[in-house]
XYZ file of C-alpha atoms in Angstrom:
476
model
C 45.357 127.421 174.576
C 45.878 130.782 172.871
C 44.299 132.875 170.124
C 45.854 135.030 167.499
C 46.137 138.782 167.950
C 42.780 140.576 167.738
C 43.967 142.499 164.735
C 43.521 139.202 162.871
C 39.768 139.828 163.055
C 40.144 142.581 160.518
C 42.266 140.346 158.286
C 39.648 137.574 158.288
C 36.904 140.139 157.709
C 38.676 141.505 154.628
C 37.916 138.276 152.767
C 34.229 139.327 152.688
C 34.840 143.002 151.925
C 33.060 142.470 148.574
C 29.744 142.468 150.480
C 30.100 146.246 150.913
C 29.027 146.598 147.300
C 25.413 146.256 148.428
C 25.475 149.317 150.714
C 27.391 151.162 148.046
C 24.754 150.411 145.391
C 21.983 151.354 147.796
C 23.658 154.633 148.569
C 23.983 155.498 144.880
C 20.306 154.725 144.294
C 18.953 157.047 147.026
C 21.624 159.714 147.424
C 20.894 163.174 146.120
C 22.223 166.555 147.277
C 19.011 167.603 149.007
C 17.420 167.051 152.419
C 15.088 164.334 151.095
C 18.020 162.336 149.601
C 20.073 162.617 152.846
C 17.038 161.539 154.914
C 16.441 158.531 152.636
C 20.056 157.490 153.016
C 19.975 157.804 156.793
C 16.661 155.907 157.053
C 18.225 152.910 155.283
C 21.599 153.188 157.045
C 20.613 150.240 159.292
C 21.125 147.998 156.250
C 24.684 149.311 155.740
C 25.446 148.779 159.426
C 24.006 145.281 159.298
C 26.195 144.308 156.323
C 29.277 145.758 158.055
C 28.301 143.898 161.206
C 28.004 140.594 159.337
C 31.461 141.097 157.858
C 33.016 141.821 161.288
C 31.069 138.941 162.902
C 32.454 136.521 160.325
C 35.958 137.753 161.082
C 35.389 137.386 164.794
C 34.118 133.778 164.430
C 37.109 132.889 162.243
C 39.447 134.477 164.849
C 37.770 132.700 167.790
C 37.981 129.326 165.991
C 41.685 129.855 165.331
C 43.339 128.331 168.379
C 47.011 127.802 169.170
C 48.256 125.080 171.504
C 51.867 124.701 172.569
C 53.075 121.334 173.864
C 56.545 120.256 174.938
C 57.510 119.143 171.422
C 55.043 120.679 168.947
C 52.858 123.642 168.016
C 49.259 122.850 167.143
C 47.026 125.268 165.183
C 43.309 124.543 164.886
C 41.026 126.541 162.574
C 37.600 126.338 160.983
C 33.992 126.405 162.204
C 32.079 123.702 160.349
C 35.127 122.026 158.829
C 37.868 121.897 161.457
C 41.519 121.674 160.343
C 44.198 120.776 162.886
C 47.805 121.340 161.863
C 50.539 119.893 164.111
C 54.193 120.875 163.519
C 56.879 119.216 165.672
C 59.530 121.686 166.763
C 62.284 119.370 165.556
C 60.753 119.335 162.017
C 60.887 123.131 161.605
C 63.460 124.193 159.054
C 63.039 127.931 159.503
C 61.043 129.819 162.076
C 60.744 133.579 161.890
C 59.148 136.544 163.588
C 58.423 139.780 161.762
C 57.757 143.075 163.516
C 56.596 145.841 161.181
C 56.990 149.387 162.490
C 53.255 150.126 162.512
C 52.517 146.908 164.485
C 54.957 147.782 167.289
C 52.541 150.116 169.188
C 49.880 147.352 168.901
C 52.314 144.744 170.269
C 51.642 142.411 167.346
C 54.106 140.033 165.671
C 53.830 137.859 162.531
C 55.115 134.350 163.234
C 55.996 131.885 160.464
C 57.129 128.257 160.613
C 58.339 126.383 157.556
C 59.239 122.711 157.146
C 60.487 120.669 154.208
C 56.936 119.397 153.547
C 54.166 120.992 151.546
C 53.979 122.747 148.208
C 56.722 124.942 146.766
C 56.872 128.486 148.207
C 53.927 127.822 150.510
C 54.221 128.731 154.220
C 53.308 125.834 156.476
C 52.179 128.093 159.347
C 51.661 131.898 159.419
C 50.093 133.545 162.445
C 49.656 137.048 163.802
C 50.218 136.825 167.537
C 51.006 139.070 170.488
C 54.644 139.862 171.223
C 54.597 137.780 174.410
C 53.097 134.725 172.666
C 55.576 135.106 169.797
C 58.474 135.081 172.281
C 57.052 132.029 174.051
C 56.711 130.037 170.817
C 60.184 130.998 169.609
C 61.664 130.027 172.981
C 60.269 126.502 172.508
C 61.783 126.110 169.020
C 65.366 124.794 169.231
C 68.034 127.398 168.519
C 71.754 127.975 168.955
C 73.536 126.777 172.082
C 75.335 129.819 173.413
C 77.917 127.591 175.145
C 78.936 126.171 171.761
C 78.435 129.410 169.874
C 80.891 130.057 167.028
C 82.999 133.041 167.935
C 84.487 135.802 165.799
C 81.755 135.751 163.149
C 82.274 139.089 161.340
C 79.292 141.412 161.593
C 78.512 143.401 158.422
C 78.705 147.183 158.832
C 76.702 149.835 157.036
C 79.372 150.051 154.324
C 79.092 146.387 153.398
C 75.259 146.555 153.463
C 75.352 149.545 151.091
C 77.757 147.805 148.701
C 75.642 144.635 148.842
C 72.561 146.678 147.990
C 74.441 148.303 145.077
C 75.522 144.961 143.617
C 72.279 143.096 144.058
C 69.666 145.754 143.395
C 67.552 144.828 140.400
C 68.696 146.286 137.108
C 71.697 148.216 138.396
C 73.814 147.996 135.240
C 70.742 147.708 133.010
C 69.139 150.828 134.475
C 72.332 152.866 134.000
C 72.758 151.508 130.495
C 69.150 152.217 129.418
C 69.176 155.642 131.095
C 72.371 156.561 129.190
C 70.755 155.394 125.970
C 67.725 157.616 126.503
C 69.608 160.631 127.836
C 72.028 160.741 124.933
C 69.766 159.091 122.387
C 67.062 161.696 122.942
C 69.387 164.552 121.959
C 70.719 162.671 118.923
C 67.263 161.697 117.765
C 66.111 165.282 117.974
C 69.134 166.392 115.948
C 68.511 163.755 113.302
C 64.822 164.620 112.966
C 65.668 168.345 112.928
C 68.117 167.780 110.039
C 65.567 165.759 108.063
C 62.634 168.058 108.687
C 64.628 171.160 107.809
C 64.624 169.928 104.173
C 60.837 169.957 104.099
C 58.953 173.023 102.996
C 58.276 175.942 105.257
C 54.637 174.930 105.623
C 55.658 172.063 107.938
C 57.693 174.289 110.309
C 54.947 174.500 112.874
C 54.446 170.700 112.958
C 58.101 169.732 113.284
C 58.821 172.342 115.962
C 56.128 170.821 118.137
C 57.541 167.341 117.570
C 61.071 168.440 118.567
C 59.934 169.759 121.927
C 58.615 166.387 123.074
C 61.354 163.918 122.030
C 64.132 164.811 124.453
C 61.712 165.258 127.302
C 60.280 161.752 126.764
C 63.823 160.318 126.523
C 64.959 162.003 129.715
C 61.820 161.003 131.595
C 62.299 157.388 130.429
C 65.931 157.445 131.602
C 64.919 158.910 134.957
C 62.274 156.216 135.321
C 64.856 153.406 135.046
C 67.236 155.165 137.426
C 64.445 155.788 139.881
C 63.437 152.100 139.657
C 66.952 151.036 140.553
C 67.230 153.542 143.363
C 63.954 152.292 144.818
C 65.315 148.741 144.694
C 68.552 149.942 146.294
C 66.633 151.740 149.084
C 64.486 148.670 149.756
C 67.501 146.457 150.008
C 69.196 148.773 152.466
C 66.110 148.806 154.677
C 65.714 144.991 154.446
C 69.289 144.098 155.393
C 70.202 147.037 157.667
C 71.432 146.084 161.156
C 72.166 142.575 159.907
C 73.357 140.274 162.673
C 74.201 136.574 162.657
C 75.124 134.137 165.364
C 75.610 130.393 164.927
C 76.660 127.057 166.222
C 77.051 123.807 164.289
C 73.302 123.067 164.370
C 71.509 126.407 164.013
C 71.849 129.901 162.541
C 70.172 132.879 164.160
C 69.771 135.905 161.832
C 68.252 139.305 162.596
C 67.900 142.053 159.957
C 65.682 144.893 158.826
C 65.047 148.550 159.649
C 61.301 149.234 159.293
C 60.438 145.535 159.165
C 62.588 143.721 161.732
C 62.882 139.992 161.055
C 64.455 137.222 163.143
C 65.165 133.777 161.705
C 66.076 130.448 163.317
C 67.544 128.212 160.641
C 68.259 124.511 161.073
C 71.630 123.745 159.431
C 70.697 120.135 158.724
C 67.821 121.314 156.500
C 69.953 123.568 154.296
C 69.944 122.206 150.750
C 73.101 124.014 149.593
C 75.286 127.059 150.075
C 75.689 129.466 147.154
C 78.625 131.935 147.053
C 77.764 134.674 144.563
C 79.971 137.172 142.772
C 79.981 139.370 139.704
C 83.105 140.348 137.752
C 83.566 143.567 139.757
C 83.242 141.626 143.021
C 85.837 139.151 141.749
C 88.272 141.946 141.014
C 87.711 143.346 144.515
C 87.913 139.846 146.059
C 84.402 140.315 147.494
C 81.609 137.755 147.715
C 78.130 137.162 149.130
C 76.975 133.941 150.751
C 73.434 132.678 150.211
C 71.739 129.462 151.303
C 68.834 127.427 150.066
C 66.584 126.441 152.909
C 62.743 126.077 153.005
C 61.195 129.265 154.345
C 64.287 131.459 154.078
C 64.212 134.056 151.338
C 61.354 135.002 149.014
C 60.724 136.991 145.906
C 61.664 140.237 147.691
C 64.143 138.857 150.219
C 67.414 137.144 149.178
C 68.384 134.117 151.300
C 71.497 135.884 152.575
C 73.817 134.375 155.120
C 76.771 136.768 154.657
C 75.698 139.972 152.818
C 79.184 140.992 151.688
C 82.647 139.777 152.680
C 86.038 140.887 151.449
C 89.148 138.738 151.635
C 91.709 136.699 149.778
C 90.240 133.432 151.060
C 86.662 132.255 150.936
C 87.301 128.870 152.542
C 87.563 127.629 156.118
C 84.479 129.543 157.319
C 81.642 128.122 159.448
C 79.379 127.862 156.393
C 81.862 126.055 154.143
C 81.359 122.825 156.074
C 85.008 121.907 155.965
C 85.303 122.177 152.193
C 88.415 123.826 150.795
C 87.285 126.456 148.291
C 90.630 128.084 147.402
C 91.824 125.129 145.289
C 91.230 124.864 141.587
C 88.366 122.575 140.484
C 89.258 118.903 140.097
C 87.258 118.557 136.888
C 87.239 121.586 134.578
C 86.945 122.459 130.865
C 90.061 123.001 128.803
C 91.077 126.327 127.316
C 90.009 125.062 123.902
C 86.379 125.434 125.096
C 86.665 129.234 124.621
C 84.163 129.174 121.745
C 81.553 127.406 123.941
C 81.855 130.011 126.648
C 82.742 133.357 125.053
C 82.430 132.563 121.332
C 79.190 134.385 120.579
C 79.933 137.675 122.442
C 83.522 137.652 121.127
C 82.326 137.291 117.510
C 79.769 140.089 118.011
C 82.530 142.292 119.487
C 84.610 141.819 116.332
C 81.677 142.194 113.959
C 80.349 145.423 115.455
C 83.088 147.708 113.950
C 82.442 146.139 110.524
C 78.731 146.833 110.828
C 79.498 150.341 111.941
C 81.591 151.047 108.847
C 78.837 149.611 106.614
C 76.099 151.677 108.289
C 78.237 154.772 108.074
C 78.462 154.416 104.278
C 74.770 153.592 103.836
C 73.537 156.413 106.072
C 76.130 159.231 105.886
C 73.715 161.853 107.337
C 73.263 159.982 110.609
C 76.913 159.717 111.697
C 76.467 160.759 115.312
C 73.451 158.420 115.791
C 75.373 155.503 114.233
C 78.335 156.094 116.550
C 76.035 156.212 119.554
C 74.251 152.989 118.604
C 77.573 151.249 117.929
C 78.972 152.226 121.325
C 75.823 151.148 123.141
C 75.864 147.790 121.304
C 79.583 147.187 121.748
C 79.630 147.703 125.531
C 77.531 144.610 126.483
C 79.407 142.504 123.918
C 82.766 143.386 125.519
C 81.305 142.908 128.978
C 79.896 139.453 128.220
C 83.160 138.422 126.510
C 85.085 139.346 129.672
C 82.558 137.579 131.967
C 82.524 134.385 129.919
C 86.307 134.391 129.593
C 86.581 134.521 133.389
C 83.949 131.815 133.576
C 86.042 129.541 131.389
C 88.986 129.889 133.831
C 86.931 129.365 136.987
C 84.166 126.858 136.034
C 84.496 123.289 137.239
C 83.449 120.554 139.616
C 85.107 119.136 142.754
C 84.165 116.141 144.872
C 85.055 115.983 148.580
C 83.750 112.776 150.158
C 79.987 113.227 150.488
C 80.068 116.815 149.251
C 80.429 118.506 145.855
C 81.504 121.985 144.882
C 80.062 123.401 141.614
C 81.632 126.477 140.057
C 79.736 128.001 137.131
C 78.290 131.230 135.773
C 74.750 132.362 135.032
C 74.504 135.386 132.742
C 76.881 137.888 134.401
C 77.073 136.291 137.875
C 79.407 133.636 139.200
C 78.315 130.871 141.569
C 80.246 128.558 143.859
C 77.781 125.989 145.160
C 78.503 123.630 148.090
C 76.042 120.721 148.445
C 75.879 117.229 149.805
C 75.582 114.396 147.306
C 72.261 113.252 148.752
C 70.841 116.718 147.930
C 71.367 116.142 144.202
C 67.971 115.615 142.568
C 69.095 114.918 139.001
C 72.229 114.828 136.844
C 71.889 115.357 133.076
C 74.747 114.795 130.632
C 74.005 116.521 127.300
C 75.853 116.375 124.015
C 74.942 118.088 120.781
C 76.309 117.212 117.324
C 79.229 119.657 117.598
C 80.154 118.475 121.108
C 80.047 114.897 119.909
C 82.614 115.719 117.210
C 84.953 117.249 119.788
C 84.133 114.582 122.391
C 82.802 117.016 124.957
C 79.633 117.179 127.070
C 77.579 119.625 129.146
C 76.672 118.551 132.653
C 73.495 119.886 134.239
C 73.128 119.313 138.017
C 69.718 119.830 139.688
C 69.718 120.302 143.475
C 66.908 120.018 145.980
C 65.188 123.311 146.728
C 61.914 125.214 146.648
C 62.949 127.151 143.553
C 64.637 126.124 140.312
C 68.154 125.036 141.268
C 69.992 124.139 138.078
C 73.689 124.576 137.497
C 75.455 123.866 134.158
C 79.090 123.071 133.503
C 79.787 123.244 129.774
C 82.411 121.498 127.641
C 83.696 118.847 129.964
C 85.608 116.173 128.066
C 84.205 112.628 127.821
C 87.346 111.430 129.619
C 86.420 113.552 132.654
C 82.837 112.231 132.553
C 84.154 108.647 132.624
C 86.660 109.344 135.414
C 84.452 111.325 137.807
C 82.825 109.112 140.423
C 79.755 111.384 140.508
C 78.684 110.276 137.058
C 79.332 106.566 137.483
């Protein structure tokens, strides 16, 4: 029988940190900057010590009652004083086990151990413990992992260049931050010029007021632009530190992944418990023939960590790899929308792209004194319209569905990203076939496929013909 690391005492004690409000209030009531006030505070300091002792004692009792037992086929965690809870997790039922070593815990020889199964509530960890390094290694050695005799060879290891590019592509708000920053950098100057032109027509008595206003506008705009760029750079930096020194080894039953710079993580992933594989790209990555491979598996990935299996890969072929499960991905989809579905995919952004120049001409006539501002607004509005038109046009030519025995391959787009999803048929949770009044007239449908997973896993293929729906075995 083992206990958690003694640092856990402080963690358990933190739950009662609110009790320190009583010593704080007592100190405020007696403290004054004179000898009498200091003496009064010291005389009652025993109460402060007693409260702090109660907090630490509670943490110690919680720590002592938290016991870990390792058997040949399971890990058992018992906790609680008056109400005892015993949690037993068989090693074979663990989907993902992980250890996390934060840089400040290394001198203290402490490791955070997590075990996740397919049971329980969404996004809830089945078992999370802070243990010593030696106990963490012992537990992980009992959890099944890759067989080095049957280890898959020649798995490419990502270098620092691919990690940097991956962080660039998947950092939050990359294009949005650049776009908004450009708007504020340039828009601040134009706004100042417009206000300056307007206020110059006002009487001389307002000169002092408008000069003060003009000083602040470009500064606010530049600060706002820098804020968005700084937010993206912070996201980029965090991604680099999370996925630096990324290493993967695998056999046909397990994946072993190690990554992180300041927070080193190691994962053991059971292949059988993977819900689906998601190959992600954006339009730039498509042009460069690059892609990233993610997986959906309980316990792998979180709000800050992407469930990455291959951070970034470059090549003409994305099929035939160990993660593709024998599915050929280079072929065109078996069931796909026709070219006549252009309006369903790229209709709205294409119409807006055409309308924008007309609106620009109209605004130029209505507001002749704001020509530079109108040009700037038009350019900033036209860029996303052209971008979305290009993305959705590519989506029309790549979207589709293929069926390979007990597996399916879904190709679709979400916003500006492209997804190629490989899943087994028994991991499909729900299939919805939708048809609005316009689709009914053209005899087309939209297919929505929901897959098993801890998060929302919905993929939509628009404008499939009714003939395809009737022919495809998946819908019958």
